[in-house]
XYZ file of C-alpha atoms in Angstrom:
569
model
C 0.000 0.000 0.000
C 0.812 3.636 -0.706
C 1.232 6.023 1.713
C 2.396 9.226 2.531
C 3.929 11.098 5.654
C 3.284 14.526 6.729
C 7.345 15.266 5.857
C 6.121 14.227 2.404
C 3.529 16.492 2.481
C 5.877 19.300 3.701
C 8.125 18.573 0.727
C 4.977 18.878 -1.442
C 4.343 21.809 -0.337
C 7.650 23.423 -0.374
C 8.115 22.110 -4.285
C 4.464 23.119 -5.092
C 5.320 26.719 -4.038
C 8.146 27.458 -5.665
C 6.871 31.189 -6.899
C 7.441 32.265 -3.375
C 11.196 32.997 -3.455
C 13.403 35.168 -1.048
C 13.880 39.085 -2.229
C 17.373 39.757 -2.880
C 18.836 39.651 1.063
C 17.342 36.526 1.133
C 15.704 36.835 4.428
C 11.731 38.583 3.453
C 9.488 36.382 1.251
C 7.787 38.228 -1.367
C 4.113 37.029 -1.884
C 3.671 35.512 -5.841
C 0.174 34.234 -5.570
C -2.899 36.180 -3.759
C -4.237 34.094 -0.802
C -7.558 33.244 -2.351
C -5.613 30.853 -4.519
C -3.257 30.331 -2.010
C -6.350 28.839 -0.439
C -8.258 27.193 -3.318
C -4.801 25.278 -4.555
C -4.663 23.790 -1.187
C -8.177 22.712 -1.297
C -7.779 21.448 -4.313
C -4.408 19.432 -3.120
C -6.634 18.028 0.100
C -9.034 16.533 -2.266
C -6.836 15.096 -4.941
C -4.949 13.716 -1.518
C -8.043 12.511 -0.261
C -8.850 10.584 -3.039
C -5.743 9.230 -3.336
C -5.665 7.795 -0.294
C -9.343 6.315 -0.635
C -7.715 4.826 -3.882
C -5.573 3.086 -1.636
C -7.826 1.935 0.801
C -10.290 0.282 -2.320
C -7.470 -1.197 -3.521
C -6.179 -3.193 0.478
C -7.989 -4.645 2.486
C -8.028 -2.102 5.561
C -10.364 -2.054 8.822
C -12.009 0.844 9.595
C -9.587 2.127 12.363
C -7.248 2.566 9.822
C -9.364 4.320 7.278
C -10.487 6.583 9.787
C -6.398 7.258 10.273
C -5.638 7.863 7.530
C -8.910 10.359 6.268
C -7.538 12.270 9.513
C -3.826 12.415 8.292
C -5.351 13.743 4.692
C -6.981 16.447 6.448
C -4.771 17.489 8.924
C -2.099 19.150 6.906
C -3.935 22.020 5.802
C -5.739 22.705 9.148
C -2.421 22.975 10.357
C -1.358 25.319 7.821
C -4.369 27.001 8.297
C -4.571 27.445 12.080
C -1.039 28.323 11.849
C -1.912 31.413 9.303
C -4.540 32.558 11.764
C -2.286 32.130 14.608
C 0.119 34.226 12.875
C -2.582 36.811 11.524
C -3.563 37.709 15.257
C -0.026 37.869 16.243
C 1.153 41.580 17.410
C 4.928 39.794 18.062
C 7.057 40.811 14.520
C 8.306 38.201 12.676
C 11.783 38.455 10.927
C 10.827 36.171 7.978
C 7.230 34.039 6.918
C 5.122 36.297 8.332
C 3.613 37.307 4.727
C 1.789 34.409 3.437
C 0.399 30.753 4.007
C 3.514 29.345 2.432
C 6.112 31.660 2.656
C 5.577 31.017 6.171
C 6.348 27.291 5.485
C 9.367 27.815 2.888
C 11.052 30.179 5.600
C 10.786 27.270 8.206
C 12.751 25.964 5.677
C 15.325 28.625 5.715
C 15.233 28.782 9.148
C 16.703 25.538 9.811
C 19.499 26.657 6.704
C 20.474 29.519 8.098
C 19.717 29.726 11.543
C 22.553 32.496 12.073
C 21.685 34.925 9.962
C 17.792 35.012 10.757
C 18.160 35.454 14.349
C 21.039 38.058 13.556
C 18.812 39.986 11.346
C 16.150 39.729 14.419
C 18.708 40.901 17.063
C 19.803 43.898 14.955
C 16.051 45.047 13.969
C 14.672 44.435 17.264
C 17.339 44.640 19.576
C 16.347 44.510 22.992
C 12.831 43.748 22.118
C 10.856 40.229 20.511
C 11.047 38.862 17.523
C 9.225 35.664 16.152
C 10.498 32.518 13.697
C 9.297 30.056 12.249
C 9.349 26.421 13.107
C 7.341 23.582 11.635
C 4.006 23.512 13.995
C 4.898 26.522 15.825
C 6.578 30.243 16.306
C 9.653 30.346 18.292
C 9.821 33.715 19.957
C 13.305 35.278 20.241
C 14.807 38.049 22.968
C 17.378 40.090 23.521
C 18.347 43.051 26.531
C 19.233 43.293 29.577
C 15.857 43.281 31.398
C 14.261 40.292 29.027
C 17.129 37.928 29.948
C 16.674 38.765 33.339
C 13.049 38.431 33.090
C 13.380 35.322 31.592
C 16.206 33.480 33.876
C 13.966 34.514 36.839
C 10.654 33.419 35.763
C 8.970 30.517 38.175
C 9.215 27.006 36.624
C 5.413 27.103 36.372
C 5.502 29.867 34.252
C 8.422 29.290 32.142
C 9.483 25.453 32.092
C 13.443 25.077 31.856
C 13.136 20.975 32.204
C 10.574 21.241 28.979
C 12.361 23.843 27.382
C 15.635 22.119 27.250
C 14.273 19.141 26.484
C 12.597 20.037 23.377
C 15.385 19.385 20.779
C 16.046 16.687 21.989
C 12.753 15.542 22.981
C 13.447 14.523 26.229
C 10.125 12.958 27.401
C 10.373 10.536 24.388
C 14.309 10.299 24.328
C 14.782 10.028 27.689
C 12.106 8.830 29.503
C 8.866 10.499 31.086
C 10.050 9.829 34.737
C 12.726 12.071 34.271
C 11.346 14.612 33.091
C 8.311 14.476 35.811
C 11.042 14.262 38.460
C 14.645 15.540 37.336
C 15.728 15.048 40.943
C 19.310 13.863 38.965
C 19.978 18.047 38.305
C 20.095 18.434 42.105
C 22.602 15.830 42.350
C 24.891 17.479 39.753
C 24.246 21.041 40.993
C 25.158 19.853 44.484
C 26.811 16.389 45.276
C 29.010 16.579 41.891
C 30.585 20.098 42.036
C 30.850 19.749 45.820
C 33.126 16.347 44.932
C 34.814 17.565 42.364
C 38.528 18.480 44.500
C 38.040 14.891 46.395
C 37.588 13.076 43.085
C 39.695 15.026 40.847
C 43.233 12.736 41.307
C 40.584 9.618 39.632
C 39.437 12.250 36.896
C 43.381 12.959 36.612
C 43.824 9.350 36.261
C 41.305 8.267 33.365
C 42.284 11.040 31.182
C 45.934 10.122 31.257
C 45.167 6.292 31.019
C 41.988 7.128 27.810
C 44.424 9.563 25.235
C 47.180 6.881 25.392
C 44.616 4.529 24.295
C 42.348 6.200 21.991
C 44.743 7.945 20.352
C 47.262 5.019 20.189
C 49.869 6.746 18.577
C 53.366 5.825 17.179
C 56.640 6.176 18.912
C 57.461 9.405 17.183
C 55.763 9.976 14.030
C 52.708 12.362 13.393
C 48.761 10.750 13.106
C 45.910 11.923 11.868
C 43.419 11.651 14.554
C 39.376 12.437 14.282
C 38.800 14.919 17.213
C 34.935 15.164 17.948
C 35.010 10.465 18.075
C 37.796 10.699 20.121
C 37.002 13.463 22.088
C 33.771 11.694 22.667
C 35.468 7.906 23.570
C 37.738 10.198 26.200
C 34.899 12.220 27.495
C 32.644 8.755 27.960
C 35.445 7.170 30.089
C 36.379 9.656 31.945
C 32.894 10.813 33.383
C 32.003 7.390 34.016
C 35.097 7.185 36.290
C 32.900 9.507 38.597
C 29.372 7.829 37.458
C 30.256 4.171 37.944
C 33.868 3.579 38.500
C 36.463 0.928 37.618
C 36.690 -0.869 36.059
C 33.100 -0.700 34.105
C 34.368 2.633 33.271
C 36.634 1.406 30.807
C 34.861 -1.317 29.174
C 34.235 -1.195 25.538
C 30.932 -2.392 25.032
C 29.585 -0.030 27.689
C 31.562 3.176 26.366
C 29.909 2.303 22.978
C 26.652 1.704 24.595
C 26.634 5.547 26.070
C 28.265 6.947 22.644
C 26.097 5.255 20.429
C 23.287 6.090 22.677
C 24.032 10.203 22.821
C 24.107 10.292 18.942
C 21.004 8.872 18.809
C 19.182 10.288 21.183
C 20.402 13.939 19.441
C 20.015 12.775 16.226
C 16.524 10.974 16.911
C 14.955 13.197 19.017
C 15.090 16.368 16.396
C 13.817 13.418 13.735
C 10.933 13.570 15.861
C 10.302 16.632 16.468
C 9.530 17.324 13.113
C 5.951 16.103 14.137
C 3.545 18.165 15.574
C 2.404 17.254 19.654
C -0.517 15.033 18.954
C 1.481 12.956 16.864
C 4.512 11.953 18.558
C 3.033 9.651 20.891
C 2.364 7.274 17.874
C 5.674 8.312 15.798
C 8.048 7.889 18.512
C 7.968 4.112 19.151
C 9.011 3.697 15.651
C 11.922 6.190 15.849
C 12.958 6.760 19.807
C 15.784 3.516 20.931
C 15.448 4.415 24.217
C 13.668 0.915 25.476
C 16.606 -1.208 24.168
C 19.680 0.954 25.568
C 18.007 1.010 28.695
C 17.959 -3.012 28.775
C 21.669 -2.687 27.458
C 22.289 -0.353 30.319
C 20.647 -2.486 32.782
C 22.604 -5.627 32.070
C 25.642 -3.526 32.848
C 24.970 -1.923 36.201
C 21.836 -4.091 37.265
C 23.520 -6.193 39.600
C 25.589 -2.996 41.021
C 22.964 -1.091 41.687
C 21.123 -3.778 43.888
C 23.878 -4.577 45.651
C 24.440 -1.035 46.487
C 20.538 -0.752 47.262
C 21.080 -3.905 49.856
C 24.316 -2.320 51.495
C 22.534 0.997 52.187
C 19.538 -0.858 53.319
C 21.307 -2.718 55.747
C 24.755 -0.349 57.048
C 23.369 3.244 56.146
C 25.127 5.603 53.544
C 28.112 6.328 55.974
C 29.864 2.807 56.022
C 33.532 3.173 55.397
C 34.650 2.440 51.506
C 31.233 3.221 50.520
C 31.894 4.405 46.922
C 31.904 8.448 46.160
C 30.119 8.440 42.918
C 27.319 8.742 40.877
C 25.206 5.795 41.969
C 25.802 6.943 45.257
C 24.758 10.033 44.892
C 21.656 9.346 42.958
C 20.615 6.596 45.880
C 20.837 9.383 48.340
C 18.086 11.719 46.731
C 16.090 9.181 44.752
C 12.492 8.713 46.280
C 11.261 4.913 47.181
C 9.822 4.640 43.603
C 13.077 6.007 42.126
C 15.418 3.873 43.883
C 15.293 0.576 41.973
C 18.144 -0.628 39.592
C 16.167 0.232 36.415
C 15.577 3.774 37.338
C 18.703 4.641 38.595
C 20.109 3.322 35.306
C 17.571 5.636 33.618
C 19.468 8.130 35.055
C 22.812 6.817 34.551
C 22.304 6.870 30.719
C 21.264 10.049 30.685
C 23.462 11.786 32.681
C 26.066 10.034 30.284
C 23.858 11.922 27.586
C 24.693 14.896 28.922
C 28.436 14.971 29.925
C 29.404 13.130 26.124
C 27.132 15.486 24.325
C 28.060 18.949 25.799
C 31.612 18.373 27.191
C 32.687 16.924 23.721
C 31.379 19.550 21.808
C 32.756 22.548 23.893
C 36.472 20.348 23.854
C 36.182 19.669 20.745
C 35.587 23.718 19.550
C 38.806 24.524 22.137
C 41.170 22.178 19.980
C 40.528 23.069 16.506
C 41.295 26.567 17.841
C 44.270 26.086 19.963
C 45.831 24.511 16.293
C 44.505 26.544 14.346
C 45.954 29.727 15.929
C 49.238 27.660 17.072
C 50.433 31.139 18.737
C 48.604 30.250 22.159
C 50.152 26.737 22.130
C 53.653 27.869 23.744
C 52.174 30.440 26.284
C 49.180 28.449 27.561
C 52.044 25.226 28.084
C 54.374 27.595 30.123
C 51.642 28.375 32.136
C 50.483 25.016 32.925
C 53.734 23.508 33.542
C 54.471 26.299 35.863
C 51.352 25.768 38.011
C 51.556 22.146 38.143
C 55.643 22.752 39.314
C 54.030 24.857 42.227
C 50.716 23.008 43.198
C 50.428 19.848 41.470
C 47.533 18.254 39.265
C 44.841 19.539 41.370
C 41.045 21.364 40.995
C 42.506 24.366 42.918
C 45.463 24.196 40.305
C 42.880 24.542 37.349
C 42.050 27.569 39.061
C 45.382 29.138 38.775
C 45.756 28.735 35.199
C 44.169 31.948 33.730
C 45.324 32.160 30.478
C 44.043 28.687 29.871
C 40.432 29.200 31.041
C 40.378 32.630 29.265
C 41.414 30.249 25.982
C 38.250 27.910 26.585
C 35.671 31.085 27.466
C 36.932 32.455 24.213
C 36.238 29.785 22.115
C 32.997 29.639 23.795
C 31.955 32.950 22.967
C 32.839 32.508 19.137
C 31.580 29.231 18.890
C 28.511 28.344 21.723
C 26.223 25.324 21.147
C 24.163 27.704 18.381
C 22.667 30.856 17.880
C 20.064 31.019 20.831
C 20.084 29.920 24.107
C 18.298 29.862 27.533
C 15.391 27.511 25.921
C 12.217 27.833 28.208
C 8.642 26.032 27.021
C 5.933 28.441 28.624
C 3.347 26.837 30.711
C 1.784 29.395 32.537
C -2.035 29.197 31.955
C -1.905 33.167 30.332
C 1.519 32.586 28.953
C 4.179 34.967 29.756
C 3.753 38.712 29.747
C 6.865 40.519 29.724
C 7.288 43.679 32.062
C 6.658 46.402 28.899
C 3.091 44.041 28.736
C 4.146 41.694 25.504
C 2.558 38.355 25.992
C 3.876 35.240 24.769
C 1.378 32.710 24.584
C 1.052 29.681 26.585
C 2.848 26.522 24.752
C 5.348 28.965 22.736
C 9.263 28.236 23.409
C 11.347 31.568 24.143
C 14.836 31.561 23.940
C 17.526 34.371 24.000
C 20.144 35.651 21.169
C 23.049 34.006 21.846
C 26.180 34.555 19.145
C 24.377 37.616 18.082
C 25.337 38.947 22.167
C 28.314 37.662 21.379
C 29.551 39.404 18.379
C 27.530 42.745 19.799
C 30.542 45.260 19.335
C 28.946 47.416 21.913
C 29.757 44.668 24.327
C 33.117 43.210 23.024
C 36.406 44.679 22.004
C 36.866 43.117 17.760
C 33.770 40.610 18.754
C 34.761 38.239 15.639
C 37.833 38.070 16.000
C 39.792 35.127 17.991
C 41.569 36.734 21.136
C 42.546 33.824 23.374
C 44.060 35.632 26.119
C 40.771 38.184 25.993
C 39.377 37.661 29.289
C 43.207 36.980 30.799
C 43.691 40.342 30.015
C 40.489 41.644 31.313
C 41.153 39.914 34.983
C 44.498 41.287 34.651
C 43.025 45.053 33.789
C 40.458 44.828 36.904
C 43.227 43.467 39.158
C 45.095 45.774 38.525
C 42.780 48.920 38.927
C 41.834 46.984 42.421
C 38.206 46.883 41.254
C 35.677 44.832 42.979
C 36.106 41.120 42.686
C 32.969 41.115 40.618
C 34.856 42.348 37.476
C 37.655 39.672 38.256
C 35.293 36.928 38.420
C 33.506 37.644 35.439
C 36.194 36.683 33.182
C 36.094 33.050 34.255
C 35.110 30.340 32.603
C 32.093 29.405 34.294
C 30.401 32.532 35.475
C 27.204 33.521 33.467
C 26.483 36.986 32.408
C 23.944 39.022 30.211
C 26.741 39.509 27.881
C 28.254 35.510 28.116
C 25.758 33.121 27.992
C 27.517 29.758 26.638
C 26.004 28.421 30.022
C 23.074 29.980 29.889
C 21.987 32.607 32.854
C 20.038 33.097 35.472
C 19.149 30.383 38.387
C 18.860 27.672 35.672
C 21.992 28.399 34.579
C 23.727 25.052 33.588
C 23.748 22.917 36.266
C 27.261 20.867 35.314
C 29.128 23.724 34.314
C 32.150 23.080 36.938
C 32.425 20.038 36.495
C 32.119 20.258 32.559
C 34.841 22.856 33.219
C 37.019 20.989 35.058
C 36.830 17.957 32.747
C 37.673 20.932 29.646
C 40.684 22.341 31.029
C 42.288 19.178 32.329
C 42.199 17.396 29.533
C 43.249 20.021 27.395
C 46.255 21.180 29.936
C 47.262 16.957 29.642
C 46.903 17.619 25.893
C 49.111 20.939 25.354
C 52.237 19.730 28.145
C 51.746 15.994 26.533
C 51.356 15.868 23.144
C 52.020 18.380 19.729
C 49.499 19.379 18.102
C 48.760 20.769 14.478
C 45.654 21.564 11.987
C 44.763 19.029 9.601
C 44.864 22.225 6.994
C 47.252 24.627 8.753
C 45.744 27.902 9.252
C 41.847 26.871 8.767
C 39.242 26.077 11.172
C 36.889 23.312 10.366
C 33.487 25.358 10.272
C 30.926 24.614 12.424
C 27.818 22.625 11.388
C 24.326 24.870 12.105
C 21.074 23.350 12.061
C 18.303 25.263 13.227
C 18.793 25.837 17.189
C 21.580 23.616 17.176
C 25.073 23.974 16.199
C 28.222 21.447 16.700
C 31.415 21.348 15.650
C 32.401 20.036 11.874
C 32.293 16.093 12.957
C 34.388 14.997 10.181
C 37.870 17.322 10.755
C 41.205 16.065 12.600
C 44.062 17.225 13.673
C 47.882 15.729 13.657
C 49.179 14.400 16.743
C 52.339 12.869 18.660
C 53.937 12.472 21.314
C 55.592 16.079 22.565
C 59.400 16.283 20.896
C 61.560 17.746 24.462
């Protein structure tokens, strides 16, 4: 039997439509046809649809559940486009492109997810400070900017503006990762407190693993260069050496299970944007076909099952203070988990995602910090002096991380130029009259808001050369406040992990990222072990592998490497 999808219906319309084109910057869609046709054509498409289906249905032998199915699916698709042209009719919010017609609405969602960049920094620089809408698929995305917005927005109540549901949405989270933690994300607590508090007592293991994982993932030769593929190695590195803190030795280093939590962060990124391309009501039914989550938590199971009962039994029976208790993850998650939580499965729920997280994030932001540390070679020799020097004086320690300033202005550099895309601060709002801003804009209940991101960050109001590369840039700033004997305020702003209105890599606000210190601390040790250990050079010298944009999300180019081996003394 013949079917077809509503992505093939998207194409069809997109194709169909062709005489609405882009103006000459690309960015406003001129209307081609006058809406009345607009209208009649896609009448005219429903039917010839419609019929094709019932076609179909004469020609298989189908009960009447599905027929009724599918006459809903023919149907749908234009009282979705239409809704969504009344939606946007009534809307007093401006919108930087589709806000002209039925389909040019459609073909800029299009655009959108092309060039994600340059619509939201056409949006920042019309409306700065103010709210600007874009299209998505089922929806408008509404887009801010200023000073008192962000603020407004990091500070709204979770009933009013969801951060679990808004940063779940690319990734789907309730399908991708589970319901129950999403309904209870108790596992953010334990990161925001248990983790970071941890992090000097169980930095000489995290010392440990990354020393022990380069040797063997980049398995290099005794003296000669090799190509190496940074973002799957980064990754392999990253997986072994969180795991070190979630589940310890020597599971931390098995194969199967670092391929398990690789394999299982690509797909739940990769899956969970495949389906949000469906609208709400439809997911529940898509997702089973598309989501993997059921069978890598059974493959997570049979790997820390029978650890996590035993540790259930131990607690049970000495309490959580017995001497070599373990000082990691499990732990930590036993210790806050609720009676209905605290069962092998779920806490291996949470183990796989919290793996999720680390590989997804902590790779990427590495990953951006290499290609530019050999790409602009100049910061190799200063930033391994400095290192070097601090370890002589203090050792491989968390406090010693601290001390090296020109390496943590290096990272917060790259993160500026580079970020995880052009928005950030994802909230879904909730509230049951949406979210009115202070000047009395409302945003209506169900919309997602986010806040510029890279546009902030290439704002020359608010940076010195914004687009251009300065490594030692916020070195130099703590430097300039240090030595005007300012406020500590101004010195701490130039670190790596403190949020402002004008930095917002990690977000801002109090849902600023949870595991930003100890994504930090994971960042700058392995990329210290990386400068004083090994030489490094660009695949292409001189070039940096661009990053790949899609939509809200950006990553760095997946395919690029750089030359390694061992350092020449």
């Amino acid at each position: 039997m013949t079917g077809y999808t509503f992505l093939d219906l998207a194409r069809w319309f997109l194709l169909r439509f062709d005489s609405y084109c882009p103006d000459s910057d690309g960015l406003r869609y001129k209307k081609q046809i006058h809406g009345r046709e607009s209208i009649s054509q896609l009448f005219s498409f429903s039917s010839f649809y419609s019929s094709t289906l019932f076609s179909n249905f004469l020609m298989s032998n189908l009960d009447s559940t599905t027929v009724a199915i599918y006459g809903l699916v023919a149907v749908l698709p234009v009282a979705s486009l239409l809704l969504f042209q009344k939606v946007n009719e009534k809307n007093p919010v401006p919108a930087v492109i589709g806000s002209e017609g039925l389909i040019a609405s459609f073909k800029a969602v299009r655009y959108f997810v092309d060039e994600p960049l340059k619509v939201v920094q056409q949006g920042y620089d019309q409306f700065k400070g103010g709210v600007f809408r874009v299209p998505r698929r089922w929806r408008w995305d509404y887009i801010v900017s200023g000073n008192q917005r962000i603020k407004e927005v990091g500070s709204a109540p979770e009933d009013v503006l969801s951060f679990i549901d808004g940063a779940g949405e690319v990734i789907q989270a309730k399908y991708t990762q589970g319901h129950e933690l999403s309904d209870n994300p108790y596992h953010i607590a334990v990161v925001r407190t248990s983790l970071t508090r941890n992090l000097g007592k169980i930095f000489p293991e995290v010392r440990d693993e990354i020393e022990c994982a380069f040797d063997e993932v980049f398995a290099l030769p005794e003296d000669d260069w090799k190509l190496v593929p940074v973002l799957p190695s980064i990754m392999k590195v990253i997986a072994r050496t969180s795991n070190r803190l979630f589940v310890g030795l020597p599971l931390c280093r098995n194969e199967d299970f670092l391929r398990l939590n690789v394999l299982n962060t690509i797909e739940v990124v990769e899956r969970g944007q495949k389906l949000a391309a469906y609208p709400d009501f439809l997911k529940p039914l898509v997702a089973p076909f598309i989501i993997t989550r059921q069978k890598r938590m059974r493959e997570m199971l049979g790997f820390v099952g029978d650890m996590i009962k035993d540790r259930i039994a131990k607690d049970d029976a000495l309490g959580t203070n017995y001497e070599g208790r373990p000082n990691d993850m499990i732990s930590w998650l036993l210790e806050l988990a609720d009676a209905e939580g605290r069962t092998p499965d779920r806490i291996a729920g949470r183990i796989l995602s919290l793996n999720m997280a680390a590989i997804h994030t902590t790779s990427m932001a590495l990953t951006h910090a290499i290609f530019y540390i050999t790409t602009y070679p100049e910061y190799l020799e200063p930033i391994r002096e400095e290192v070097e020097n601090v370890v002589r004086a203090e050792g491989w320690t968390k406090s010693a991380l601290n001390s090296m300033h020109k390496l943590d202005s290096f990272v917060r550099e790259t993160q500026r130029m580079e970020g995880n895309g052009p928005v950030t601060m994802a909230r879904k709002v909730i509230g049951k009259d949406g979210f009115t801003f202070s000047d009395g804009i409302n945003v209506p209940r169900g919309s997602f808001i986010y806040v510029s991101a890279k546009p902030i960050h290439y704002d020359a109001n608010l940076h010195e050369n914004p687009r251009v590369f300065k490594g030692f840039r916020y070195a130099q700033l703590r430097d300039e406040k240090a030595d005007k004997h300012t406020v500590e305020e101004g010195i701490f702003n130039s670190h790596m992990v403190t949020t402002s209105m004008e930095h917002l890599s990690f977000g801002h606000g109090k849902h600023a990222c949870p595991g930003r210190f100890f994504a930090a601390t994971e960042i700058k040790a392995m990329l210290a072990h990386l400068i004083v250990n090994f030489d490094m050079k660009a695949e292409v010298p001189g070039v940096h592998p661009p990053s790949d944009e899609h939509g809200m999300v950006a990553v760095p180019n997946q395919k690029a490497g750089i030359f390694v081996r061992r350092r020449q003394v």
